[in-house]
PDB file of C-alpha atoms and ligand atoms in Angstrom:
ATOM      1  CA  MET Q  53       0.000   0.000   0.000  1.00  0.00           C
ATOM      2  CA  PRO Q  54       1.424   3.409  -0.904  1.00  0.00           C
ATOM      3  CA  THR Q  55       1.617   5.891   1.972  1.00  0.00           C
ATOM      4  CA  ASP Q  56       0.801   9.592   1.881  1.00  0.00           C
ATOM      5  CA  ILE Q  57       3.218  12.422   1.083  1.00  0.00           C
ATOM      6  CA  GLU Q  58       4.815  12.785   4.533  1.00  0.00           C
ATOM      7  CA  THR Q  59       8.155  14.586   4.181  1.00  0.00           C
ATOM      8  CA  GLU Q  60      10.038  17.118   2.083  1.00  0.00           C
ATOM      9  CA  ALA Q  61      11.969  14.147   0.659  1.00  0.00           C
ATOM     10  CA  ASP Q  62       8.654  12.726  -0.559  1.00  0.00           C
ATOM     11  CA  VAL Q  63       7.948  16.019  -2.322  1.00  0.00           C
ATOM     12  CA  ARG Q  64      11.426  15.973  -3.906  1.00  0.00           C
ATOM     13  CA  ALA Q  65      10.799  12.423  -5.116  1.00  0.00           C
ATOM     14  CA  LEU Q  66       7.434  13.421  -6.581  1.00  0.00           C
ATOM     15  CA  VAL Q  67       8.905  16.449  -8.371  1.00  0.00           C
ATOM     16  CA  ALA Q  68      11.869  14.436  -9.677  1.00  0.00           C
ATOM     17  CA  ALA Q  69       9.543  11.717 -10.985  1.00  0.00           C
ATOM     18  CA  PHE Q  70       7.183  14.187 -12.635  1.00  0.00           C
ATOM     19  CA  TYR Q  71       9.877  16.159 -14.469  1.00  0.00           C
ATOM     20  CA  GLY Q  72      12.187  13.210 -15.104  1.00  0.00           C
ATOM     21  CA  GLY Q  73      11.986  12.568 -18.835  1.00  0.00           C
ATOM     22  CA  ILE Q  74       9.366  15.259 -19.453  1.00  0.00           C
ATOM     23  CA  ALA Q  75      11.622  16.831 -22.094  1.00  0.00           C
ATOM     24  CA  GLU Q  76      11.157  13.588 -24.088  1.00  0.00           C
ATOM     25  CA  ASP Q  77       7.361  13.588 -23.718  1.00  0.00           C
ATOM     26  CA  PRO Q  78       5.909  13.743 -27.260  1.00  0.00           C
ATOM     27  CA  ASP Q  79       3.306  16.380 -26.346  1.00  0.00           C
ATOM     28  CA  LEU Q  80       4.929  18.367 -23.539  1.00  0.00           C
ATOM     29  CA  GLY Q  81       8.634  17.991 -24.298  1.00  0.00           C
ATOM     30  CA  SER Q  82       9.035  21.058 -26.488  1.00  0.00           C
ATOM     31  CA  PHE Q  83       7.922  23.344 -23.648  1.00  0.00           C
ATOM     32  CA  PHE Q  84      10.603  22.039 -21.308  1.00  0.00           C
ATOM     33  CA  ARG Q  85      13.711  21.863 -23.520  1.00  0.00           C
ATOM     34  CA  ASP Q  86      15.194  25.195 -22.393  1.00  0.00           C
ATOM     35  CA  VAL Q  87      14.407  24.857 -18.719  1.00  0.00           C
ATOM     36  CA  ASP Q  88      17.175  25.530 -16.196  1.00  0.00           C
ATOM     37  CA  TRP Q  89      16.510  22.428 -14.111  1.00  0.00           C
ATOM     38  CA  ALA Q  90      18.880  23.423 -11.300  1.00  0.00           C
ATOM     39  CA  ALA Q  91      16.606  26.409 -10.692  1.00  0.00           C
ATOM     40  CA  HIS Q  92      13.233  24.903 -11.651  1.00  0.00           C
ATOM     41  CA  LEU Q  93      13.295  21.752  -9.509  1.00  0.00           C
ATOM     42  CA  PRO Q  94      13.844  23.583  -6.165  1.00  0.00           C
ATOM     43  CA  THR Q  95      11.113  26.065  -7.166  1.00  0.00           C
ATOM     44  CA  MET Q  96       8.708  23.199  -7.774  1.00  0.00           C
ATOM     45  CA  VAL Q  97       9.646  21.487  -4.503  1.00  0.00           C
ATOM     46  CA  ALA Q  98       8.872  24.774  -2.713  1.00  0.00           C
ATOM     47  CA  PHE Q  99       5.593  25.090  -4.621  1.00  0.00           C
ATOM     48  CA  TRP Q 100       4.354  21.582  -3.836  1.00  0.00           C
ATOM     49  CA  SER Q 101       5.618  21.694  -0.231  1.00  0.00           C
ATOM     50  CA  SER Q 102       3.641  24.892   0.221  1.00  0.00           C
ATOM     51  CA  VAL Q 103       0.558  23.130  -1.116  1.00  0.00           C
ATOM     52  CA  VAL Q 104       0.701  19.847   0.786  1.00  0.00           C
ATOM     53  CA  PHE Q 105       2.246  21.053   4.080  1.00  0.00           C
ATOM     54  CA  GLN Q 106       0.842  24.598   3.906  1.00  0.00           C
ATOM     55  CA  THR Q 107       4.264  26.030   4.720  1.00  0.00           C
ATOM     56  CA  GLY Q 108       4.165  29.189   2.627  1.00  0.00           C
ATOM     57  CA  ALA Q 109       7.625  28.236   1.332  1.00  0.00           C
ATOM     58  CA  TYR Q 110       6.724  29.235  -2.213  1.00  0.00           C
ATOM     59  CA  ARG Q 111       6.384  32.965  -2.785  1.00  0.00           C
ATOM     60  CA  GLY Q 112       6.661  33.025  -6.553  1.00  0.00           C
ATOM     61  CA  ARG Q 113       4.306  34.012  -9.313  1.00  0.00           C
ATOM     62  CA  PRO Q 114       3.222  30.695 -10.791  1.00  0.00           C
ATOM     63  CA  PHE Q 115       1.414  31.966 -13.877  1.00  0.00           C
ATOM     64  CA  ALA Q 116       4.079  34.273 -15.359  1.00  0.00           C
ATOM     65  CA  PRO Q 117       6.273  31.685 -17.147  1.00  0.00           C
ATOM     66  CA  HIS Q 118       3.233  30.019 -18.731  1.00  0.00           C
ATOM     67  CA  ALA Q 119       2.132  33.248 -20.401  1.00  0.00           C
ATOM     68  CA  ARG Q 120       5.363  33.106 -22.396  1.00  0.00           C
ATOM     69  CA  LEU Q 121       4.855  29.559 -23.712  1.00  0.00           C
ATOM     70  CA  VAL Q 122       3.883  29.639 -27.381  1.00  0.00           C
ATOM     71  CA  GLY Q 123       1.329  27.129 -28.676  1.00  0.00           C
ATOM     72  CA  LEU Q 124      -0.112  25.976 -25.342  1.00  0.00           C
ATOM     73  CA  GLU Q 125      -3.491  24.304 -25.863  1.00  0.00           C
ATOM     74  CA  ARG Q 126      -6.037  22.556 -23.673  1.00  0.00           C
ATOM     75  CA  ARG Q 127      -4.713  19.161 -24.730  1.00  0.00           C
ATOM     76  CA  HIS Q 128      -1.335  20.056 -23.201  1.00  0.00           C
ATOM     77  CA  PHE Q 129      -2.989  20.758 -19.868  1.00  0.00           C
ATOM     78  CA  ASP Q 130      -4.938  17.480 -20.101  1.00  0.00           C
ATOM     79  CA  ARG Q 131      -1.685  15.673 -20.763  1.00  0.00           C
ATOM     80  CA  TRP Q 132       0.122  17.524 -17.954  1.00  0.00           C
ATOM     81  CA  LEU Q 133      -2.668  16.639 -15.480  1.00  0.00           C
ATOM     82  CA  ASP Q 134      -2.740  13.018 -16.612  1.00  0.00           C
ATOM     83  CA  ARG Q 135       1.008  12.769 -16.106  1.00  0.00           C
ATOM     84  CA  PHE Q 136       0.766  14.434 -12.700  1.00  0.00           C
ATOM     85  CA  ARG Q 137      -2.065  12.185 -11.476  1.00  0.00           C
ATOM     86  CA  ARG Q 138      -0.253   9.062 -12.629  1.00  0.00           C
ATOM     87  CA  THR Q 139       2.983  10.222 -10.995  1.00  0.00           C
ATOM     88  CA  VAL Q 140       1.226  10.814  -7.667  1.00  0.00           C
ATOM     89  CA  ASP Q 141      -0.851   7.625  -7.761  1.00  0.00           C
ATOM     90  CA  ALA Q 142       2.178   5.460  -8.543  1.00  0.00           C
ATOM     91  CA  ARG Q 143       3.825   6.539  -5.279  1.00  0.00           C
ATOM     92  CA  PHE Q 144       1.392   8.049  -2.789  1.00  0.00           C
ATOM     93  CA  ALA Q 145      -2.136   7.724  -1.452  1.00  0.00           C
ATOM     94  CA  GLY Q 146      -3.842   9.809   1.226  1.00  0.00           C
ATOM     95  CA  PRO Q 147      -5.194  13.277   1.966  1.00  0.00           C
ATOM     96  CA  ARG Q 148      -2.020  15.138   0.919  1.00  0.00           C
ATOM     97  CA  ALA Q 149      -1.797  13.160  -2.316  1.00  0.00           C
ATOM     98  CA  ASP Q 150      -5.446  14.026  -2.970  1.00  0.00           C
ATOM     99  CA  LEU Q 151      -4.784  17.676  -2.123  1.00  0.00           C
ATOM    100  CA  ALA Q 152      -1.881  17.816  -4.593  1.00  0.00           C
ATOM    101  CA  LYS Q 153      -4.028  16.384  -7.407  1.00  0.00           C
ATOM    102  CA  ALA Q 154      -6.945  18.685  -6.596  1.00  0.00           C
ATOM    103  CA  ARG Q 155      -4.680  21.749  -6.527  1.00  0.00           C
ATOM    104  CA  ALA Q 156      -3.079  20.743  -9.827  1.00  0.00           C
ATOM    105  CA  GLU Q 157      -6.534  20.593 -11.434  1.00  0.00           C
ATOM    106  CA  GLN Q 158      -7.513  23.915  -9.900  1.00  0.00           C
ATOM    107  CA  VAL Q 159      -4.339  25.714 -11.026  1.00  0.00           C
ATOM    108  CA  ALA Q 160      -4.539  24.153 -14.496  1.00  0.00           C
ATOM    109  CA  GLY Q 161      -8.089  25.508 -14.747  1.00  0.00           C
ATOM    110  CA  VAL Q 162      -7.043  28.993 -13.674  1.00  0.00           C
ATOM    111  CA  PHE Q 163      -4.087  29.001 -16.097  1.00  0.00           C
ATOM    112  CA  GLN Q 164      -6.360  27.946 -18.969  1.00  0.00           C
ATOM    113  CA  VAL Q 165      -8.873  30.677 -18.168  1.00  0.00           C
ATOM    114  CA  LYS Q 166      -6.067  33.254 -18.055  1.00  0.00           C
ATOM    115  CA  LEU Q 167      -4.732  31.994 -21.368  1.00  0.00           C
ATOM    116  CA  GLY Q 168      -8.171  32.174 -22.960  1.00  0.00           C
ATOM    117  CA  LEU Q 169      -8.231  28.401 -23.508  1.00  0.00           C
ATOM    118  CA  TRP Q 170     -11.157  27.613 -21.260  1.00  0.00           C
ATOM    119  CA  LYS Q 171     -14.255  29.644 -20.602  1.00  0.00           C
ATOM    120  CA  VAL Q 172     -17.042  28.994 -18.129  1.00  0.00           C
ATOM    121  CA  GLY Q 173     -19.930  27.358 -19.946  1.00  0.00           C
ATOM    122  CA  THR Q 174     -17.840  25.615 -22.579  1.00  0.00           C
ATOM    123  CA  VAL Q 175     -17.163  21.891 -22.582  1.00  0.00           C
TER     124      VAL Q 175
HETATM  125  C1  LIG B 463       0.668  22.289 -20.224  1.00  0.00           C
HETATM  126  C2  LIG B 463       0.924  22.512 -18.946  1.00  0.00           C
HETATM  127  C3  LIG B 463       2.175  23.145 -18.419  1.00  0.00           C
HETATM  128  C4  LIG B 463       3.367  23.418 -19.038  1.00  0.00           C
HETATM  129  C5  LIG B 463       3.785  23.127 -20.483  1.00  0.00           C
HETATM  130  C6  LIG B 463       4.220  24.057 -18.054  1.00  0.00           C
HETATM  131  C7  LIG B 463       5.512  24.494 -18.279  1.00  0.00           C
HETATM  132  C8  LIG B 463       6.260  25.260 -17.419  1.00  0.00           C
HETATM  133  C9  LIG B 463       7.520  25.887 -17.730  1.00  0.00           C
HETATM  134  C10 LIG B 463       8.260  25.766 -19.080  1.00  0.00           C
HETATM  135  C11 LIG B 463       7.926  26.577 -16.639  1.00  0.00           C
HETATM  136  C12 LIG B 463       9.175  27.463 -16.501  1.00  0.00           C
HETATM  137  C13 LIG B 463      10.344  26.662 -16.078  1.00  0.00           C
HETATM  138  C14 LIG B 463      11.584  27.540 -16.042  1.00  0.00           C
HETATM  139  O1  LIG B 463      12.156  27.781 -17.101  1.00  0.00           O
HETATM  140  O2  LIG B 463      11.964  27.977 -14.948  1.00  0.00           O
HETATM  141  C15 LIG B 463       6.929  26.374 -15.605  1.00  0.00           C
HETATM  142  C16 LIG B 463       6.991  26.899 -14.328  1.00  0.00           C
HETATM  143  C17 LIG B 463       6.098  26.618 -13.327  1.00  0.00           C
HETATM  144  N1  LIG B 463       4.962  25.838 -13.446  1.00  0.00           N
HETATM  145 FE1  LIG B 463       4.239  25.009 -15.168  1.00  0.00          FE
HETATM  146  N2  LIG B 463       3.542  24.145 -16.868  1.00  0.00           N
HETATM  147  C18 LIG B 463       2.295  23.607 -17.031  1.00  0.00           C
HETATM  148  C19 LIG B 463       1.315  23.488 -16.070  1.00  0.00           C
HETATM  149  C20 LIG B 463       1.458  23.803 -14.745  1.00  0.00           C
HETATM  150  C21 LIG B 463       0.492  23.547 -13.712  1.00  0.00           C
HETATM  151  C22 LIG B 463      -0.876  22.881 -13.927  1.00  0.00           C
HETATM  152  C23 LIG B 463       1.038  23.998 -12.545  1.00  0.00           C
HETATM  153  C24 LIG B 463       0.501  23.983 -11.123  1.00  0.00           C
HETATM  154  C25 LIG B 463      -0.175  23.008 -10.608  1.00  0.00           C
HETATM  155  C26 LIG B 463       2.330  24.549 -12.853  1.00  0.00           C
HETATM  156  C27 LIG B 463       3.175  25.138 -11.941  1.00  0.00           C
HETATM  157  C28 LIG B 463       4.330  25.808 -12.231  1.00  0.00           C
HETATM  158  C29 LIG B 463       5.095  26.601 -11.278  1.00  0.00           C
HETATM  159  C30 LIG B 463       4.765  26.818  -9.805  1.00  0.00           C
HETATM  160  C31 LIG B 463       6.201  27.118 -11.982  1.00  0.00           C
HETATM  161  C32 LIG B 463       7.313  28.012 -11.399  1.00  0.00           C
HETATM  162  C33 LIG B 463       6.894  29.462 -11.411  1.00  0.00           C
HETATM  163  C34 LIG B 463       7.978  30.306 -10.771  1.00  0.00           C
HETATM  164  O3  LIG B 463       8.968  30.614 -11.462  1.00  0.00           O
HETATM  165  O4  LIG B 463       7.853  30.623  -9.580  1.00  0.00           O
HETATM  166  N3  LIG B 463       2.551  24.410 -14.183  1.00  0.00           N
HETATM  167  N4  LIG B 463       5.939  25.577 -16.102  1.00  0.00           N
END
């Protein structure tokens, strides 16, 4: 039985698993080829730690880099969410794991609204 996300090391493992090989993903890879991983991975650990442990460790502006990505479509967000859910479910189960997946869906929805990809009332 998988256990819940309990420690910062668990968050690091989740982040490493999610981004490991993402540059080779056929749909998402092109968005991640120029990423400075030494900077991005600690940012994402802070982001997800803030979410699941409610630490406030992340004080960034999560939307800004996405506004610069050219060619982002709804299918990319569907793919991103699918990858995230599978990454979580393969390793963790519990309230924090559920919180991480719920927050990912929520943020993906907000990003898509901001990008004009998703409007209330459309399917
Ligand atoms: C199609 C979906 C997505 C793509 C292609 C994408 C791609 C990216 C890229 C390229 C960066 C910048 C990395 C860098 O160069 O430093 C980034 C940053 C980030 N992304 Fe995403 N992302 C997606 C969805 C999401 C979602 C759903 C979330 C939240 C649950 C998220 C959270 C973040 C955060 C927190 C940052 C760091 C912002 C900062 O600099 O503080 N992303 N993303």
